[in-house]
mmCIF file of C-alpha atoms in Angstrom:
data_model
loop_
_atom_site.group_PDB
_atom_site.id
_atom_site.type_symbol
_atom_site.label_atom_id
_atom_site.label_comp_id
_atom_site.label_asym_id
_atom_site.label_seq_id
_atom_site.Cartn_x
_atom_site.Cartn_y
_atom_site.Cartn_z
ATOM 1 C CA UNK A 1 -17.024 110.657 -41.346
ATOM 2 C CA UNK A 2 -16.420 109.094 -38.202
ATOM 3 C CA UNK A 3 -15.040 105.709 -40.138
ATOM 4 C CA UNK A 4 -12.963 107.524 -41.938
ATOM 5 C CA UNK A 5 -11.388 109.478 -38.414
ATOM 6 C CA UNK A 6 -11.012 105.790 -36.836
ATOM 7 C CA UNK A 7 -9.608 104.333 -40.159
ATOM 8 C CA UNK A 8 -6.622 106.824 -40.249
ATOM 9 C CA UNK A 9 -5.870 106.986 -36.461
ATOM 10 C CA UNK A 10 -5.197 102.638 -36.943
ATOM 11 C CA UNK A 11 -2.808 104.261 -39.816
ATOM 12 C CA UNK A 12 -1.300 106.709 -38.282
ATOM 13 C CA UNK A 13 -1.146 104.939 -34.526
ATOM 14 C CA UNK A 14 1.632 101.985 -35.861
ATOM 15 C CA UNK A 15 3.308 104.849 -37.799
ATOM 16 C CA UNK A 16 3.816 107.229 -35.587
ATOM 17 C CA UNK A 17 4.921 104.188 -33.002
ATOM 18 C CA UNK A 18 7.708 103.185 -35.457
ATOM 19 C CA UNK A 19 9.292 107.211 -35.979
ATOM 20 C CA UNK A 20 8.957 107.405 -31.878
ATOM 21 C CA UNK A 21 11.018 103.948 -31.365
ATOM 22 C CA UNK A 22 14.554 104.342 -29.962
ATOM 23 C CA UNK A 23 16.901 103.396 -33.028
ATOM 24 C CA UNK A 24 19.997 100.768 -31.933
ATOM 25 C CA UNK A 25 23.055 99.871 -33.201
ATOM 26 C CA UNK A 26 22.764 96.203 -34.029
ATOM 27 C CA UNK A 27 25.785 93.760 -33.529
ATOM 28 C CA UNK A 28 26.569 89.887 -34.112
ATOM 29 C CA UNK A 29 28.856 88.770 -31.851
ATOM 30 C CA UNK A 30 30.265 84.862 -31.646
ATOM 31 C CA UNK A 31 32.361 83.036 -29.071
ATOM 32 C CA UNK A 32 33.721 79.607 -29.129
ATOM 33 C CA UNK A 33 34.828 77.301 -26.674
ATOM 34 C CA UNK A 34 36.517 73.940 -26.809
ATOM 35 C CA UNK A 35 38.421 71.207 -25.323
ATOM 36 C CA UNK A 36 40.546 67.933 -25.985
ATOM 37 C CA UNK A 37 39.365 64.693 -25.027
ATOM 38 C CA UNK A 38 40.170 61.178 -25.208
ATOM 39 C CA UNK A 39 38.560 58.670 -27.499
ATOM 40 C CA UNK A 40 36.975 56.306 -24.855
ATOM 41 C CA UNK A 41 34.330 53.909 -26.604
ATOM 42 C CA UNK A 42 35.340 51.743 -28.884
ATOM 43 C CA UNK A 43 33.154 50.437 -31.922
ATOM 44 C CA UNK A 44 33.717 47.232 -33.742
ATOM 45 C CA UNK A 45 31.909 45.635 -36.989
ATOM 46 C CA UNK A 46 32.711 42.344 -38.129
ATOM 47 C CA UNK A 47 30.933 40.340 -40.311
ATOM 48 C CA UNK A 48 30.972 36.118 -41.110
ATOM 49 C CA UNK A 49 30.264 34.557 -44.302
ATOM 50 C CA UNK A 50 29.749 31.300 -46.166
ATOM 51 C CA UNK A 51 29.390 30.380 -49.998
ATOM 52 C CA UNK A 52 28.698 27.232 -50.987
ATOM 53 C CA UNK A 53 25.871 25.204 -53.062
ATOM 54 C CA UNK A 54 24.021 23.859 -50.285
ATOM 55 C CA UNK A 55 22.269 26.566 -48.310
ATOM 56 C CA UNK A 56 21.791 24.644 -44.891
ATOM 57 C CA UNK A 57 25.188 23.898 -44.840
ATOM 58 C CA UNK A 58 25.533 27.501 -44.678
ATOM 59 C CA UNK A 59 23.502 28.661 -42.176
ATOM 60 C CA UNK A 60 24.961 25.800 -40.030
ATOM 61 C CA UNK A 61 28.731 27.394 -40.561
ATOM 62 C CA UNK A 62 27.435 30.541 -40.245
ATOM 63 C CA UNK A 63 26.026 30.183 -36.348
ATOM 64 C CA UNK A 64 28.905 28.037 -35.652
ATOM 65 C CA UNK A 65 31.345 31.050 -36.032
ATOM 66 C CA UNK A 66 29.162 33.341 -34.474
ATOM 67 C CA UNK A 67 28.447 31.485 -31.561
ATOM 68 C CA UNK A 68 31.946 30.678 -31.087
ATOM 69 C CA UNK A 69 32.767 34.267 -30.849
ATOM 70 C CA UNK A 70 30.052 34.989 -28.455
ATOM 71 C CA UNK A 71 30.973 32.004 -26.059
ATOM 72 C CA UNK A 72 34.545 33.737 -26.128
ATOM 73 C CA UNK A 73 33.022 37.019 -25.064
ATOM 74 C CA UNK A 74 30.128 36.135 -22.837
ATOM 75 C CA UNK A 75 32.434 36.355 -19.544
ATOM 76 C CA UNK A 76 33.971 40.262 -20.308
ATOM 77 C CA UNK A 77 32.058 42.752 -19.156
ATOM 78 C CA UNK A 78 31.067 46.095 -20.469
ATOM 79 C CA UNK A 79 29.930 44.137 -24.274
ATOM 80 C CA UNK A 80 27.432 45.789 -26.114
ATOM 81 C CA UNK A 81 26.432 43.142 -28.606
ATOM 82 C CA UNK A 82 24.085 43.266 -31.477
ATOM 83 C CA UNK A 83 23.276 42.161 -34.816
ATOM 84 C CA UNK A 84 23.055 44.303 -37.667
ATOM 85 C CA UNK A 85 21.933 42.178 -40.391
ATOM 86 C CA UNK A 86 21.969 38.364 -41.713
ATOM 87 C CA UNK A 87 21.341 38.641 -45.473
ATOM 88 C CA UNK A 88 20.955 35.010 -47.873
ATOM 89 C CA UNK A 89 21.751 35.912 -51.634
ATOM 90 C CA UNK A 90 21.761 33.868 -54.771
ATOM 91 C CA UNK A 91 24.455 33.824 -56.620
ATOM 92 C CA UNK A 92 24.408 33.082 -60.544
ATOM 93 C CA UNK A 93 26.796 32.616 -62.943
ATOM 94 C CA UNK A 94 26.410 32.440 -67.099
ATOM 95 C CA UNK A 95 25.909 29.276 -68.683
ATOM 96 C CA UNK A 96 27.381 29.256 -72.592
ATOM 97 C CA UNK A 97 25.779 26.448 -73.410
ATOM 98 C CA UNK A 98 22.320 27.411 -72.446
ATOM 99 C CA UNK A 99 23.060 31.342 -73.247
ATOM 100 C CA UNK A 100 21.733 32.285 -70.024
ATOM 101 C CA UNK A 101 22.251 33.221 -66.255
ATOM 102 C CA UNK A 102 21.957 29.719 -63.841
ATOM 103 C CA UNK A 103 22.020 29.477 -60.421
ATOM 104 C CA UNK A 104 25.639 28.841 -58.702
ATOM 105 C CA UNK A 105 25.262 28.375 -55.255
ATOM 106 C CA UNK A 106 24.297 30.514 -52.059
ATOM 107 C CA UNK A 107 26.134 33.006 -49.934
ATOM 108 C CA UNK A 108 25.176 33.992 -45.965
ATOM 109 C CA UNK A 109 26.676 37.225 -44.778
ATOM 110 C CA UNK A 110 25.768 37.840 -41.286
ATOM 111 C CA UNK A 111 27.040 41.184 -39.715
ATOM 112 C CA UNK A 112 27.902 42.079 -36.031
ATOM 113 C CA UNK A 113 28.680 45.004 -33.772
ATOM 114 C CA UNK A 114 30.538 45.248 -30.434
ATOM 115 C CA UNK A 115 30.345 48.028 -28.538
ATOM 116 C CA UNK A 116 32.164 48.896 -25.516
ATOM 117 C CA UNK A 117 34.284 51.443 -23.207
ATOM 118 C CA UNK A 118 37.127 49.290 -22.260
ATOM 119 C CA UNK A 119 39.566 50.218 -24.745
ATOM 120 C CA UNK A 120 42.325 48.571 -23.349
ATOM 121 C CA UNK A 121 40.260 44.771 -24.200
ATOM 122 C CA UNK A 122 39.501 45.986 -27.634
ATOM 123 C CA UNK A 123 42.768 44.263 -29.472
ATOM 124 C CA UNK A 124 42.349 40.960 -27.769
ATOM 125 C CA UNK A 125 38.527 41.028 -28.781
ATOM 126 C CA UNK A 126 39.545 41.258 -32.318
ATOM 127 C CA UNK A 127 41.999 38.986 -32.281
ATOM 128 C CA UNK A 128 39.596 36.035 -30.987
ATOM 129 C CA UNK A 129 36.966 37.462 -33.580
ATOM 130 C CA UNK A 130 38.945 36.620 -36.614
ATOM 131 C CA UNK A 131 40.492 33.818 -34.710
ATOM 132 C CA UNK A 132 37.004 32.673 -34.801
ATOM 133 C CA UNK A 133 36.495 33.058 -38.617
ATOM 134 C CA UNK A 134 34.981 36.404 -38.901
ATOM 135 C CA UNK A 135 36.572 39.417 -40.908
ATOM 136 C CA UNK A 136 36.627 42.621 -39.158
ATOM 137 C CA UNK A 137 34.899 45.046 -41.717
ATOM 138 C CA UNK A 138 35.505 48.397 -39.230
ATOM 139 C CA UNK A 139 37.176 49.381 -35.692
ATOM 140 C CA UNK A 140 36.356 53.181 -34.687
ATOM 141 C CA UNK A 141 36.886 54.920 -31.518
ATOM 142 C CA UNK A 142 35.089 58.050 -30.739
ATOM 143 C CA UNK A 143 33.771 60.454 -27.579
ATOM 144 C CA UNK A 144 31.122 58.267 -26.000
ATOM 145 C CA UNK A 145 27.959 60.213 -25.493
ATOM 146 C CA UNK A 146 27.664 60.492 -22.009
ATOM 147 C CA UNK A 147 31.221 62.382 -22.021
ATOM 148 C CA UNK A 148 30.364 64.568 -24.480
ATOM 149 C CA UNK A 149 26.900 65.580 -23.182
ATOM 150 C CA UNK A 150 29.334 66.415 -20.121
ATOM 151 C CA UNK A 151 31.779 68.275 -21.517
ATOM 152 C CA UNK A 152 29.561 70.284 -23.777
ATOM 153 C CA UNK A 153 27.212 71.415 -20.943
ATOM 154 C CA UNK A 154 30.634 72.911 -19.082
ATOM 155 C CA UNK A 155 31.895 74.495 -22.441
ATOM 156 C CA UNK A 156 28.569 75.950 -22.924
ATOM 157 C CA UNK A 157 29.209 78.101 -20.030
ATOM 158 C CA UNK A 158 32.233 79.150 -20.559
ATOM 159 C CA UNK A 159 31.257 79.731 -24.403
ATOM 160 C CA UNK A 160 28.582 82.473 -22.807
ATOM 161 C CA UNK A 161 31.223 83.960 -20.564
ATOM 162 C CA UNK A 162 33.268 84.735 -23.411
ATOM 163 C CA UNK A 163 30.069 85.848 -25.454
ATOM 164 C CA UNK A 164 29.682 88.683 -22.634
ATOM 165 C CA UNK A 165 33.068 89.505 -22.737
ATOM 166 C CA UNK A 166 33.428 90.255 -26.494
ATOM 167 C CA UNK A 167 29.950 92.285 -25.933
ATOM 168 C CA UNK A 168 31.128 93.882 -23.223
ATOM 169 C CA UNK A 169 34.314 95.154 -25.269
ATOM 170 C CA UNK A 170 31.840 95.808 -28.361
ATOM 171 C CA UNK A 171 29.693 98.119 -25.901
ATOM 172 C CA UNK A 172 32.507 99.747 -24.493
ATOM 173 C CA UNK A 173 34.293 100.542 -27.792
ATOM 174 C CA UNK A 174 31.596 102.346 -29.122
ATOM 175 C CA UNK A 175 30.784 104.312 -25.967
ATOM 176 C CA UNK A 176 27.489 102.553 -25.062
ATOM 177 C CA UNK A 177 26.447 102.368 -21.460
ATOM 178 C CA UNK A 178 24.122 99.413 -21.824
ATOM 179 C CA UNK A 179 23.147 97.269 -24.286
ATOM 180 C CA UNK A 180 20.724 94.515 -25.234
ATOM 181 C CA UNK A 181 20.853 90.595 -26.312
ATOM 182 C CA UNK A 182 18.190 89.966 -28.767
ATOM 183 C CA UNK A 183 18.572 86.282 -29.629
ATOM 184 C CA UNK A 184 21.409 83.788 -28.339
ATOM 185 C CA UNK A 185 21.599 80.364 -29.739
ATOM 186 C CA UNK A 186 24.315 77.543 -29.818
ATOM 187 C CA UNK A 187 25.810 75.235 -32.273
ATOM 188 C CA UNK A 188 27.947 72.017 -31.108
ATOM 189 C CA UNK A 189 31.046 71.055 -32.851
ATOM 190 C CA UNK A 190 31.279 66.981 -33.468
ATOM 191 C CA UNK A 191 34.801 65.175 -33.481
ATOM 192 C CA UNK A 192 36.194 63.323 -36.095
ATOM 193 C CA UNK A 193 35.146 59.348 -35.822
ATOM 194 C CA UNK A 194 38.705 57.524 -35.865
ATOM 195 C CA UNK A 195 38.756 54.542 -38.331
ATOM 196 C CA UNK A 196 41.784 52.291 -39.068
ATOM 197 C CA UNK A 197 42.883 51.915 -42.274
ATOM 198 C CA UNK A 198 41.271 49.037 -44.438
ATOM 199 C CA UNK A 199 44.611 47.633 -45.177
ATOM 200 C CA UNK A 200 45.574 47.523 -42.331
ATOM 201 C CA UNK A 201 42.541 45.585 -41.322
ATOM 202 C CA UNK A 202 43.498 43.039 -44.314
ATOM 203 C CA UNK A 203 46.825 42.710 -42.751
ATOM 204 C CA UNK A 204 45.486 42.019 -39.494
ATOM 205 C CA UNK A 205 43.537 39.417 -41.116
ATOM 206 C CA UNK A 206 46.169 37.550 -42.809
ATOM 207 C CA UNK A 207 47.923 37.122 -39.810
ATOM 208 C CA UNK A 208 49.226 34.013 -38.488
ATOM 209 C CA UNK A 209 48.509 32.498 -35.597
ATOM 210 C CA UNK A 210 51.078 32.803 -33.348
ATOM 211 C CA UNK A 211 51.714 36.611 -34.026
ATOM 212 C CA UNK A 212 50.163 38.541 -30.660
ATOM 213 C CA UNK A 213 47.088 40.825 -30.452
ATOM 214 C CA UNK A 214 47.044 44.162 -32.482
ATOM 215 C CA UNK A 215 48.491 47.181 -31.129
ATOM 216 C CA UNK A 216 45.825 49.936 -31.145
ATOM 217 C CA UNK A 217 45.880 53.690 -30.417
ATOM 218 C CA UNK A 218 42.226 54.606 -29.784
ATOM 219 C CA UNK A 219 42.872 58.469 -30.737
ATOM 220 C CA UNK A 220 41.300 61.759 -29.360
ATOM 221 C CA UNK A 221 38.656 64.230 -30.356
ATOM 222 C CA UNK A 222 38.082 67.742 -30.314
ATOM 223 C CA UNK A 223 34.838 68.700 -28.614
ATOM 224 C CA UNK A 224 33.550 72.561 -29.249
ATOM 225 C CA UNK A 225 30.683 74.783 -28.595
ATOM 226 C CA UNK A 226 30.082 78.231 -30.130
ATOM 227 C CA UNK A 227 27.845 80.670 -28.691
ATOM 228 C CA UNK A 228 26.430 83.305 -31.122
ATOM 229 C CA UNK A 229 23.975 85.922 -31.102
ATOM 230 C CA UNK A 230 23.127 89.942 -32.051
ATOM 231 C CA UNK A 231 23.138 92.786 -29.801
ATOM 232 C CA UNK A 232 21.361 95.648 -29.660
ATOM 233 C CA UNK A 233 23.106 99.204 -28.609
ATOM 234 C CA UNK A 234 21.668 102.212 -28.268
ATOM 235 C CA UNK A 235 21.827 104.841 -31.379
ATOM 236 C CA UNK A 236 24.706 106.866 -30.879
ATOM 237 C CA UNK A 237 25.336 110.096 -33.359
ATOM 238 C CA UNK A 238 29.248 110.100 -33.220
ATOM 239 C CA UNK A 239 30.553 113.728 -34.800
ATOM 240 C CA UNK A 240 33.137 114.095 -37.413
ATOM 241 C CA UNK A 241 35.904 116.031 -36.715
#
């Protein structure tokens, strides 16, 4: 008997806990904030290649270029360098008589990346890159990440101000004196990478030499920040008249 008492005051306990519990009038509310900035880093990917039968001959063509560009850049400051990959491939072709695929030769492909804030150096860079013998494969400007951490972090804030603004209109419109913030997250908004137009780039290539640097506009991004969460206000009975 006395299990049985204990057994449904557990029941009833949590039961009777949920009818007593104030009922609320639950809200999502979202506010975003954002601002314009300027493109300041500057991203370029080049790559140098060689294709020929002899495969040292290659690799000896192949570091020629690329040092050459590097000697050319070792004085300017504020270079990121750094290698992405240096790939060897076979190349074939099909022999009739034999009714099969033969070897034809070798080809090096060696791929680069410059990375840097001075904008304003970026079109002379490129030009002594493909001066050098190297084909420019991409050029992007973006937000670098230090800016952006920046400017997020003070959007942030001002996203929350304008989250308790819209909840303190919500509260207010439906006659609540107070109300609650259950959860409150945030979600960042990313800018567009800029990236120039791959004919372009092949025009820029098959430029002669006496034609001056390219003129480049490194763009602008839009950086946002949206705060969103749900309220909770208390239950209000509103009559019908």
């Amino acid at each position: 008997m006395k299990y049985l008492i204990l057994l449904s005051l557990l029941i009833a306990t949590p039961l009777w806990a949920a009818e007593q519990a104030p009922k609320a009038t639950h809200i999502n509310v979202s506010a975003t904030s954002s601002r314009i900035l300027p493109n300041d880093e500057a991203v370029v990917i080049y790559r140098i290649e060689a294709t020929g039968k002899n495969a040292s001959a290659l690799r000896k063509q192949v570091n020629q270029i690329s040092q050459k560009i590097q000697t050319s850049l070792r004085g300017e400051k504020g270079i990121k360098q750094a290698t992405l990959s240096r790939n060897m491939q076979m190349l074939w072709r099909y022999d009739n008589n034999r009714k099969r695929q033969v070897r034809n030769g070798w080809k090096l492909v060696q791929r680069e990346q410059l990375r840097s804030k001075r904008i304003e150096a970026v079109a002379g860079w490129v030009d002594d890159i493909e001066s050098a013998g190297a084909h420019l494969d991409n050029l992007n400007f973006h937000v670098s990440h230090e800016a952006m951490v920046k400017a997020q972090d003070a959007l942030r804030l001002q996203a929350i101000k304008a989250f308790r603004q819209k909840a303190h209109a919500f509260a207010k419109a439906l006659d609540a004196k107070s109300y609650h913030i259950d959860n409150l997250h945030t979600t960042q908004g990313m800018p567009p990478v800029y990236r120039r137009n791959r004919n372009v780039e092949m025009a820029m290539m098959a430029k002669s030499a006496d034609v001056p640097p390219p003129s480049l506009n490194a763009g602008e991004g839009k950086i946002s920040v949206t705060v969103s969460g749900n309220l909770s206000l208390p239950y209000t009975s509103y009559p019908v008249r």
